[in-house]
Amino acid sequence: MNAHIRKRNLIVLGFVAVVALSTLGLWRSGYVQALERLQRQGFSDLALASDRLTAQLQRYRELAVFMAEHPTVTAVLGGGGADLASGLFLDRADKTSALDVMLVDFSGRVRASANGSEGLNLSETPYVRRAMQGALGSGHGIGTPLPGRAYYFAAPIFGQSSGRVIGAVIVAADVNVLEADWRGSQPAVFLTDSQGVVFISNRSELLLWHLGSQKLLRSAEAEASLFSYSRRAGYAFWEQTWDPYLPRIGLHIHRPLPVIGFQGNALIDVAPAQRIAVLQAAAFAALCLAFGALLLVATERRRTLAQANALLEARVAERTAALVGTNAQLLREAAEREEAQAALARAQADLVQAGKLSALGQLSAGISHELNQPLMAIGSFAENGVTFMDKNRPDRARENLSRISDMANRMARIISNLRAFSRQESSPSVRVDVCAVLRSAVEITGPRLREADVKVTLDAPDAPVWVRGGDVRLGQVFVNLITNAVDAMEGRPIRALHITVQDGAQPSVTVRDTGPGIELPDQVFDPFYTTKSLGRAEGMGLGLSISYGIVQSFGGEIRGENTGEGAAFTVQLVPWDESEVA
């Protein structure tokens, strides 16, 4: 037991060590990935801030170029009064928020200005010297020649006759105005000049600091080490604790801005990257430790489970024997159930056939009369034909023989319909012309209709209406509906049967009578439901139930309702799809 405990403790310690090393590696990987995302976002923010500042300065540059071509400016350099130019400059400075607009002659002396800077000599400033060389000059200054921080644009003025530079227009942009809507935004951004002095920033505490290689100093003489510099994993980090509005540990990024002569810098707070890395590592460590704990518990329980497994196997063997017997009994019961279902299917088929034979029995008297008339006519026409032959009148004999042929065809058609109706159909659903089936059903029930003095109206299209079904079974449905309608109209003063065929997306056949209607529409399709007199052979109440099952087997629907003048039964069928041929 003690050896087992020592072995378990060694495994636990080794697992914890592996998890610790893996967690450390995951933390470093997640931290580097988060830093990469921060750096990309920081470069995007720095570019956005730099582009915005450049765009703001651009309007002052354009103002300088525009004013350099103004005729009033040229007139002042030609000896005109400076008051008019000063008023013009003041108006432009007010409208553009410029710190000052000045006109200098070729010697660099201010001849006119918006804020009273006349007399200043700016010949030593680099932007004026560049303008006197015929190019657009730019530069910045702190306190000179104007108070505060300003950015200057100097546009050269060319003489109209000589084409040489005769002066320059200087536009001074107030940096404080440019920073007004930028200060305090994220991240901390500052622009340094070629001397490393912070000239523009969205953090006022960084302004005018001198940026050394590892220190941020207020002046060249100050030695307060406010920032500590380090470089890890290929990234530059600045760490500080003196300003609560700057990141304690910031990722330093920079990009040159040659258009305005500065270098853009940004300090990105790495705290989010640290939190992400710590959360990833903590989640990994928690999952690993939880898995290890579960594995340890599972290992400890394995011994107990092994002991219980032997007992369980013995019990399983006992139960298996019992289950084998139960399974055999279930198989026997399943076989008996299948036999019962097959017997039920046979009984249903026999019931459908019995329904058809019952209908034929009801129609037998009328059919016998229907066949007897042609037989009697055939005998009469045959005797007449012999007489006409004896009298040498072959034309009349031929006419009698033609009538005999017509009568024989009529009898053959009636017998063919009866034979088709009486046979037992078990084939699957095929393409059926519902109009042809309906006309055959009307012809079969014709004797019964004439005997009951029922007026039949068949409203069906001339073209075939193809549906999914079977000739025999669908004919039985229509025969049942017609005979039921005839029985319902027995003794009624008006006996009219109207049959309508509707073609379309859902073909349907509607049989309307002028009988008393349906007493219980919800039960009319139940087996053995009938309104006929008890004791009558046709009053078993199975016809509509059989019809309901036949229509459902075709995927259709049959329903009955009262119309106010009688009953109406509608058979909805499924249209034939040519793809079913395959």
XYZ file of C-alpha atoms in Angstrom:
582
model
C 0.000 0.000 0.000
C 2.840 2.445 0.890
C 4.622 1.687 -2.399
C 1.410 2.407 -4.242
C 1.048 5.791 -2.459
C 4.673 6.789 -3.217
C 4.265 5.892 -6.864
C 1.047 7.884 -7.038
C 2.701 10.958 -5.441
C 5.600 10.852 -7.922
C 3.185 10.687 -10.853
C 1.211 13.660 -9.464
C 4.363 15.779 -9.022
C 5.573 14.951 -12.527
C 2.192 15.836 -13.981
C 2.110 19.182 -12.136
C 5.615 20.006 -13.424
C 4.634 19.242 -17.017
C 1.470 21.361 -16.665
C 3.515 24.262 -15.233
C 6.007 24.187 -18.115
C 3.222 23.891 -20.702
C 1.334 26.761 -19.075
C 4.420 28.964 -19.172
C 4.948 28.195 -22.860
C 1.302 28.876 -23.643
C 1.447 32.173 -21.741
C 4.472 33.309 -23.718
C 2.915 32.284 -27.048
C -0.383 33.996 -26.224
C 1.425 37.117 -25.002
C 3.478 37.398 -28.203
C 0.378 36.898 -30.372
C -1.536 39.521 -28.396
C 1.407 41.928 -28.719
C 1.418 41.405 -32.467
C -2.274 42.303 -32.638
C -1.689 45.342 -30.408
C 1.204 46.474 -32.585
C -0.908 46.226 -35.761
C -3.716 48.161 -34.111
C -1.219 50.708 -32.768
C 0.311 51.310 -36.196
C -3.193 51.794 -37.567
C -4.067 54.320 -34.827
C -0.747 56.139 -35.268
C -1.244 56.349 -39.032
C -4.755 57.674 -38.522
C -3.603 60.343 -36.061
C -0.648 61.345 -38.249
C -2.798 61.569 -41.366
C -5.352 63.682 -39.522
C -2.678 66.103 -38.313
C -1.120 66.275 -41.779
C -4.535 67.011 -43.275
C -5.127 69.780 -40.721
C -1.777 71.374 -41.564
C -2.485 71.053 -45.270
C -5.101 73.809 -45.211
C -2.532 76.275 -43.833
C -0.098 75.266 -46.554
C -2.782 75.885 -49.162
C -3.566 79.253 -47.534
C 0.082 80.301 -47.858
C 0.200 79.284 -51.529
C -3.104 81.052 -52.222
C -2.087 84.295 -50.508
C 1.266 84.342 -52.319
C -0.590 84.889 -55.593
C -2.937 87.558 -54.246
C -2.540 90.904 -56.099
C -2.641 92.894 -52.831
C 0.470 91.045 -51.606
C 2.335 91.786 -54.817
C 1.304 95.431 -54.581
C 2.758 95.795 -51.074
C 6.127 94.417 -52.221
C 5.978 96.859 -55.133
C 5.800 99.839 -52.741
C 2.087 99.939 -51.892
C 0.581 100.438 -48.444
C 0.840 97.579 -45.979
C -2.404 98.388 -44.125
C -4.545 96.859 -46.826
C -2.500 93.632 -46.749
C -2.596 93.510 -42.929
C -6.388 93.768 -42.993
C -6.546 91.025 -45.604
C -4.243 88.808 -43.527
C -6.294 89.424 -40.374
C -9.485 88.422 -42.165
C -7.880 85.188 -43.431
C -6.380 84.393 -40.025
C -9.748 84.798 -38.323
C -11.467 82.533 -40.821
C -8.842 79.768 -40.707
C -7.787 80.008 -36.993
C -4.251 80.710 -38.108
C -1.904 82.093 -35.416
C -0.578 84.732 -37.839
C -0.257 85.519 -41.551
C 2.859 87.521 -42.461
C 4.415 89.029 -45.587
C 8.227 89.219 -45.768
C 10.323 90.845 -48.462
C 13.392 89.301 -50.053
C 15.546 90.440 -47.131
C 13.357 88.498 -44.684
C 11.790 91.531 -42.957
C 8.087 91.384 -42.133
C 6.271 94.050 -44.183
C 2.656 93.206 -43.148
C 1.012 90.780 -40.704
C -2.339 89.883 -39.179
C -1.212 90.297 -35.543
C 1.250 93.196 -35.664
C 4.509 91.360 -36.292
C 5.835 94.066 -38.671
C 9.539 94.717 -38.417
C 10.642 91.221 -37.450
C 13.553 89.830 -39.406
C 12.992 86.153 -40.304
C 15.799 85.791 -42.800
C 17.626 83.234 -40.629
C 14.691 80.856 -40.310
C 15.077 77.764 -42.480
C 11.582 77.933 -43.929
C 12.125 81.574 -45.103
C 15.517 80.730 -46.609
C 13.911 77.855 -48.522
C 11.089 80.105 -49.739
C 13.635 82.659 -51.000
C 15.128 79.822 -53.067
C 11.770 79.434 -54.841
C 10.468 76.380 -52.978
C 7.735 75.946 -50.390
C 9.310 76.105 -46.939
C 7.997 74.636 -43.702
C 9.189 74.443 -40.135
C 8.205 74.764 -36.526
C 9.168 76.879 -33.603
C 8.646 77.291 -29.875
C 8.447 80.927 -28.720
C 10.224 82.366 -31.785
C 9.317 84.272 -33.787
C 5.810 83.954 -32.323
C 4.933 82.949 -28.745
C 3.899 79.351 -28.093
C 4.173 76.385 -30.386
C 3.569 77.088 -34.059
C 4.074 75.387 -37.379
C 5.049 77.654 -40.288
C 4.518 77.468 -44.042
C 6.380 79.924 -46.302
C 5.240 80.255 -49.930
C 7.514 82.216 -52.337
C 6.207 85.240 -54.233
C 7.521 85.664 -57.779
C 7.824 88.983 -59.538
C 5.506 89.394 -62.500
C 8.125 90.881 -64.806
C 11.375 89.303 -63.623
C 10.001 85.918 -62.526
C 12.358 85.966 -59.522
C 11.488 85.571 -55.851
C 10.667 88.950 -54.340
C 9.266 87.825 -50.991
C 7.195 85.210 -49.212
C 3.897 84.748 -47.400
C 4.210 82.964 -44.038
C 1.231 81.257 -42.396
C 1.695 80.247 -38.747
C -0.583 77.410 -37.512
C -1.343 77.283 -33.777
C -0.476 73.759 -32.613
C -2.693 74.136 -29.526
C -5.692 74.565 -31.827
C -4.700 71.445 -33.784
C -4.491 69.430 -30.569
C -7.803 70.674 -29.133
C -10.009 67.821 -30.349
C -7.215 65.230 -30.254
C -5.998 65.506 -26.648
C -6.804 62.547 -24.375
C -7.645 60.044 -27.120
C -6.188 56.547 -27.159
C -3.422 55.562 -27.528
C -0.822 58.047 -26.306
C 0.663 59.616 -29.475
C 3.487 62.189 -29.666
C 5.473 63.686 -32.538
C 9.179 64.451 -32.131
C 11.410 66.605 -34.301
C 14.907 65.843 -35.498
C 16.318 66.882 -32.092
C 14.141 64.372 -30.258
C 11.893 67.040 -28.682
C 8.213 66.210 -28.265
C 6.516 69.010 -30.196
C 2.938 67.699 -30.655
C 1.105 65.167 -28.486
C -2.348 64.172 -27.276
C -0.867 64.009 -23.752
C 0.064 67.469 -22.447
C 2.492 66.026 -19.875
C 4.764 64.800 -22.687
C 5.085 68.158 -24.452
C 8.586 69.687 -24.820
C 10.297 66.680 -23.282
C 13.619 65.679 -24.785
C 13.609 62.046 -25.815
C 16.952 60.343 -25.294
C 17.885 56.808 -26.100
C 16.721 55.454 -22.742
C 15.318 58.491 -20.916
C 12.562 61.002 -21.352
C 13.953 64.257 -20.029
C 12.327 67.642 -19.499
C 15.455 69.345 -20.821
C 18.866 68.356 -21.971
C 20.308 69.033 -18.474
C 17.646 67.086 -16.511
C 18.656 63.609 -15.543
C 15.416 62.266 -14.063
C 15.027 58.790 -15.436
C 11.274 58.725 -15.828
C 11.115 55.940 -18.408
C 12.968 52.636 -18.342
C 13.570 51.108 -21.747
C 13.773 47.390 -22.540
C 13.461 45.194 -25.585
C 11.926 41.738 -25.329
C 10.704 39.256 -27.942
C 11.533 41.747 -30.682
C 9.368 44.556 -29.203
C 10.381 47.820 -27.506
C 8.819 48.476 -24.073
C 8.781 51.664 -21.991
C 7.877 51.400 -18.334
C 6.920 54.345 -16.114
C 5.176 54.974 -12.797
C 5.019 58.784 -12.569
C 1.955 59.504 -14.775
C -1.412 57.775 -14.155
C -2.657 58.750 -17.621
C 0.127 56.941 -19.457
C 0.387 53.153 -19.630
C 2.576 51.700 -16.896
C 4.125 49.342 -19.463
C 3.755 50.588 -23.002
C 4.664 49.069 -26.346
C 6.611 51.763 -28.222
C 6.074 52.060 -31.976
C 7.137 54.806 -34.365
C 6.951 55.795 -38.021
C 8.580 58.671 -39.968
C 6.446 61.584 -41.183
C 8.669 63.226 -43.824
C 5.841 65.390 -45.184
C 5.775 67.520 -42.019
C 9.316 66.754 -40.783
C 8.413 64.783 -37.639
C 8.578 61.247 -36.335
C 5.312 59.793 -35.047
C 5.480 57.779 -31.805
C 2.834 55.869 -29.840
C 2.744 54.104 -26.478
C 0.319 51.131 -26.524
C -0.829 49.762 -23.178
C 0.153 46.080 -22.970
C -2.154 45.340 -20.020
C -4.867 43.845 -22.324
C -2.278 41.551 -23.914
C -1.103 40.454 -20.480
C -4.666 39.775 -19.351
C -5.399 37.716 -22.468
C -2.233 35.664 -22.058
C -2.869 35.120 -18.331
C -6.485 34.075 -18.968
C -5.431 31.637 -21.694
C -2.713 30.147 -19.506
C -4.990 29.978 -16.458
C -7.743 28.274 -18.459
C -5.238 25.777 -19.841
C -3.798 25.064 -16.421
C -7.250 24.697 -14.877
C -8.334 22.266 -17.591
C -5.154 20.228 -17.270
C -5.364 20.094 -13.480
C -9.052 19.213 -13.628
C -8.276 16.468 -16.139
C -5.434 15.231 -13.946
C -7.686 15.204 -10.894
C -10.343 13.277 -12.788
C -7.707 10.873 -14.073
C -6.409 10.344 -10.540
C -9.901 9.721 -9.205
C -10.587 7.362 -12.105
C -7.364 5.471 -11.417
C -8.207 5.115 -7.729
C -11.665 3.918 -8.555
C -10.367 1.482 -11.129
C -9.260 -0.999 -8.486
C -12.658 -0.845 -6.834
C -14.354 -1.203 -10.180
C -12.192 -4.205 -11.066
C -13.422 -5.980 -7.947
C -16.995 -5.057 -8.645
C -16.583 -6.089 -12.300
C -16.048 -9.753 -11.416
C -19.255 -9.794 -9.399
C -21.049 -7.940 -12.169
C -19.892 -10.426 -14.820
C -21.321 -13.270 -12.789
C -24.642 -11.494 -12.514
C -24.542 -10.632 -16.215
C -24.085 -14.289 -17.085
C -27.170 -15.112 -15.047
C -29.179 -12.338 -16.647
C -27.946 -13.296 -20.127
C -29.484 -16.705 -19.829
C -32.782 -15.118 -18.783
C -32.573 -12.627 -21.646
C -31.971 -15.364 -24.201
C -35.228 -17.001 -23.154
C -37.054 -13.678 -23.196
C -35.625 -12.869 -26.650
C -36.846 -16.185 -28.034
C -40.306 -15.484 -26.655
C -40.273 -11.992 -28.223
C -39.288 -13.493 -31.582
C -42.211 -15.887 -31.386
C -44.562 -13.039 -30.508
C -43.179 -10.950 -33.399
C -43.777 -13.814 -35.834
C -47.316 -14.227 -34.540
C -47.886 -10.472 -34.903
C -46.632 -10.536 -38.506
C -48.955 -13.460 -39.268
C -51.854 -11.532 -37.711
C -51.022 -8.461 -39.792
C -50.878 -10.569 -42.954
C -54.233 -12.130 -42.068
C -55.649 -8.649 -41.467
C -54.381 -7.483 -44.871
C -55.994 -10.528 -46.521
C -59.227 -9.873 -44.642
C -59.215 -6.262 -45.768
C -58.656 -7.338 -49.392
C -61.464 -9.894 -49.086
C -63.672 -7.194 -47.564
C -63.019 -4.894 -50.529
C -63.842 -7.747 -52.934
C -66.956 -8.568 -50.939
C -68.015 -4.937 -51.187
C -67.674 -5.059 -54.962
C -69.615 -8.303 -55.209
C -72.267 -6.832 -52.923
C -72.585 -3.872 -55.246
C -72.841 -6.240 -58.204
C -75.585 -8.135 -56.387
C -77.525 -4.927 -55.906
C -77.156 -4.134 -59.606
C -77.858 -7.670 -60.864
C -81.571 -7.152 -61.551
C -80.993 -4.022 -63.578
C -78.071 -5.590 -65.422
C -80.148 -8.671 -66.314
C -82.822 -6.383 -67.752
C -80.135 -4.418 -69.556
C -78.838 -7.642 -71.189
C -82.287 -9.122 -71.823
C -83.399 -6.244 -74.033
C -80.491 -6.628 -76.532
C -81.004 -10.409 -76.578
C -84.670 -10.046 -77.462
C -83.814 -7.412 -80.077
C -81.126 -9.687 -81.569
C -83.678 -12.518 -81.965
C -86.208 -10.213 -83.588
C -83.649 -8.720 -85.991
C -82.376 -12.235 -86.887
C -85.907 -13.452 -87.814
C -86.492 -10.293 -89.832
C -83.164 -10.785 -91.573
C -84.138 -14.346 -92.665
C -87.484 -13.050 -93.942
C -85.805 -10.274 -95.960
C -83.344 -12.812 -97.428
C -86.256 -15.018 -98.513
C -87.863 -12.009 -100.157
C -84.594 -11.227 -101.919
C -84.117 -7.907 -100.104
C -80.462 -8.093 -99.054
C -80.273 -4.379 -98.225
C -82.846 -4.704 -95.452
C -81.232 -7.943 -94.289
C -77.848 -6.139 -94.093
C -79.462 -3.365 -92.017
C -80.815 -5.946 -89.557
C -77.422 -7.639 -89.331
C -75.788 -4.252 -88.551
C -78.275 -3.692 -85.733
C -77.519 -7.167 -84.396
C -73.778 -6.229 -84.400
C -74.490 -2.997 -82.478
C -76.523 -4.875 -79.881
C -73.737 -7.469 -79.482
C -71.119 -4.709 -78.963
C -73.357 -3.075 -76.366
C -73.703 -6.368 -74.465
C -69.922 -6.984 -74.722
C -69.185 -3.523 -73.313
C -71.548 -4.102 -70.346
C -70.039 -7.503 -69.618
C -66.480 -6.118 -69.971
C -67.223 -3.387 -67.426
C -68.732 -5.929 -65.028
C -65.742 -8.280 -65.427
C -63.264 -5.446 -64.797
C -65.267 -4.250 -61.786
C -65.507 -7.723 -60.254
C -61.861 -8.746 -60.551
C -59.524 -8.334 -57.552
C -56.836 -5.706 -58.192
C -53.602 -5.903 -56.192
C -51.190 -4.044 -58.463
C -49.553 -0.798 -57.277
C -50.897 2.598 -58.210
C -50.606 3.475 -61.907
C -51.680 6.266 -64.245
C -55.467 6.338 -64.499
C -57.840 8.584 -66.463
C -60.385 9.486 -63.785
C -62.898 10.628 -66.436
C -62.846 7.205 -68.165
C -63.236 5.383 -64.825
C -66.130 7.647 -63.877
C -67.945 7.094 -67.196
C -67.534 3.318 -66.767
C -69.021 3.543 -63.246
C -71.989 5.534 -64.573
C -72.509 2.924 -67.282
C -72.394 0.063 -64.754
C -74.926 1.761 -62.508
C -77.042 2.872 -65.476
C -79.784 0.266 -64.976
C -80.090 1.149 -61.305
C -80.264 4.864 -62.128
C -82.978 4.347 -64.729
C -84.911 2.017 -62.447
C -84.854 4.659 -59.652
C -85.731 7.413 -62.174
C -82.602 9.469 -61.227
C -81.512 12.248 -63.576
C -77.711 12.116 -63.957
C -75.545 15.084 -65.011
C -71.842 14.364 -65.709
C -69.676 17.465 -65.978
C -66.236 16.191 -67.016
C -63.608 17.576 -69.419
C -63.137 15.879 -72.789
C -59.389 15.593 -72.277
C -58.062 12.857 -69.911
C -57.417 13.790 -66.295
C -54.525 11.583 -65.195
C -54.315 10.655 -61.509
C -52.516 8.141 -59.324
C -54.685 5.067 -58.624
C -56.134 1.839 -60.011
C -58.989 1.358 -62.499
C -60.839 -1.295 -60.538
C -60.497 0.124 -57.026
C -61.236 3.683 -58.142
C -64.275 2.391 -60.074
C -65.512 0.680 -56.919
C -65.320 4.019 -55.041
C -67.445 5.800 -57.653
C -69.955 2.894 -57.873
C -70.322 2.986 -54.060
C -70.913 6.746 -54.071
C -73.464 6.555 -56.920
C -75.429 3.639 -55.434
C -75.417 5.315 -51.987
C -76.784 8.487 -53.583
C -79.539 6.508 -55.385
C -80.518 4.795 -52.124
C -80.559 8.156 -50.286
C -82.885 9.729 -52.884
C -85.408 6.878 -52.743
C -88.894 8.311 -52.295
C -87.723 11.930 -52.771
C -89.775 14.181 -55.083
C -86.666 15.392 -56.911
C -84.039 12.776 -57.744
C -81.032 14.392 -59.422
C -77.398 13.323 -59.335
C -74.728 15.828 -60.394
C -71.135 14.596 -60.867
C -68.343 17.144 -61.420
C -64.675 16.545 -62.315
C -62.208 19.303 -61.471
C -58.756 19.275 -63.084
C -55.710 21.130 -61.731
C -53.009 20.799 -59.097
C -55.375 18.601 -57.014
C -57.870 16.778 -59.259
C -61.188 16.040 -57.571
C -64.552 14.379 -58.243
C -67.695 15.655 -56.472
C -70.938 13.618 -56.308
C -73.994 15.686 -55.245
C -77.496 14.285 -54.665
C -80.870 15.695 -53.618
C -81.348 13.309 -50.710
C -81.927 14.117 -47.033
C -78.200 14.806 -46.386
C -75.794 13.263 -43.875
C -77.058 12.897 -40.317
C -73.624 12.527 -38.694
C -70.870 13.737 -41.071
C -68.097 12.862 -38.574
C -69.141 9.189 -38.455
C -70.152 8.581 -42.049
C -66.890 6.761 -42.900
C -66.890 4.563 -39.770
C -67.377 0.829 -40.427
C -70.970 -0.439 -40.032
C -72.387 3.085 -39.921
C -75.576 3.113 -42.040
C -78.883 4.940 -42.262
C -80.613 2.166 -44.257
C -83.319 -0.041 -42.810
C -82.187 -2.898 -40.622
C -82.389 -6.295 -42.245
C -81.691 -5.090 -45.772
C -78.824 -6.872 -47.531
C -77.268 -3.606 -48.665
C -77.404 -1.966 -45.263
C -74.162 -3.235 -43.653
C -72.492 0.204 -43.670
C -69.153 -0.915 -45.146
C -69.270 0.789 -48.556
C -68.041 4.231 -47.480
C -65.496 2.741 -45.061
C -64.053 0.625 -47.882
C -64.031 3.649 -50.216
C -62.240 5.720 -47.560
C -59.465 3.114 -47.298
C -59.114 2.803 -51.080
C -58.760 6.579 -51.606
C -56.227 6.865 -48.778
C -54.152 4.060 -50.322
C -53.843 6.283 -53.433
C -52.629 9.205 -51.285
C -55.936 11.044 -51.707
C -58.745 12.168 -49.441
C -62.530 11.725 -49.361
C -64.928 13.864 -47.363
C -68.698 14.265 -47.073
C -70.775 17.333 -46.253
C -74.299 18.690 -46.396
C -75.136 21.236 -49.103
C -78.615 22.265 -47.903
C -80.197 20.446 -50.863
C -78.678 17.070 -50.117
C -75.254 15.517 -49.577
C -71.991 15.979 -51.438
C -69.001 13.638 -51.403
C -65.687 14.939 -52.764
C -62.820 12.643 -53.720
C -59.444 14.448 -53.949
C -56.759 12.531 -55.815
C -53.031 12.958 -56.433
C -52.104 14.071 -59.974
C -49.914 11.682 -61.924
C -46.223 12.592 -61.995
C -44.393 11.449 -65.129
C -41.225 10.935 -63.084
C -42.944 7.976 -61.384
C -42.664 6.041 -64.655
C -38.961 5.518 -63.967
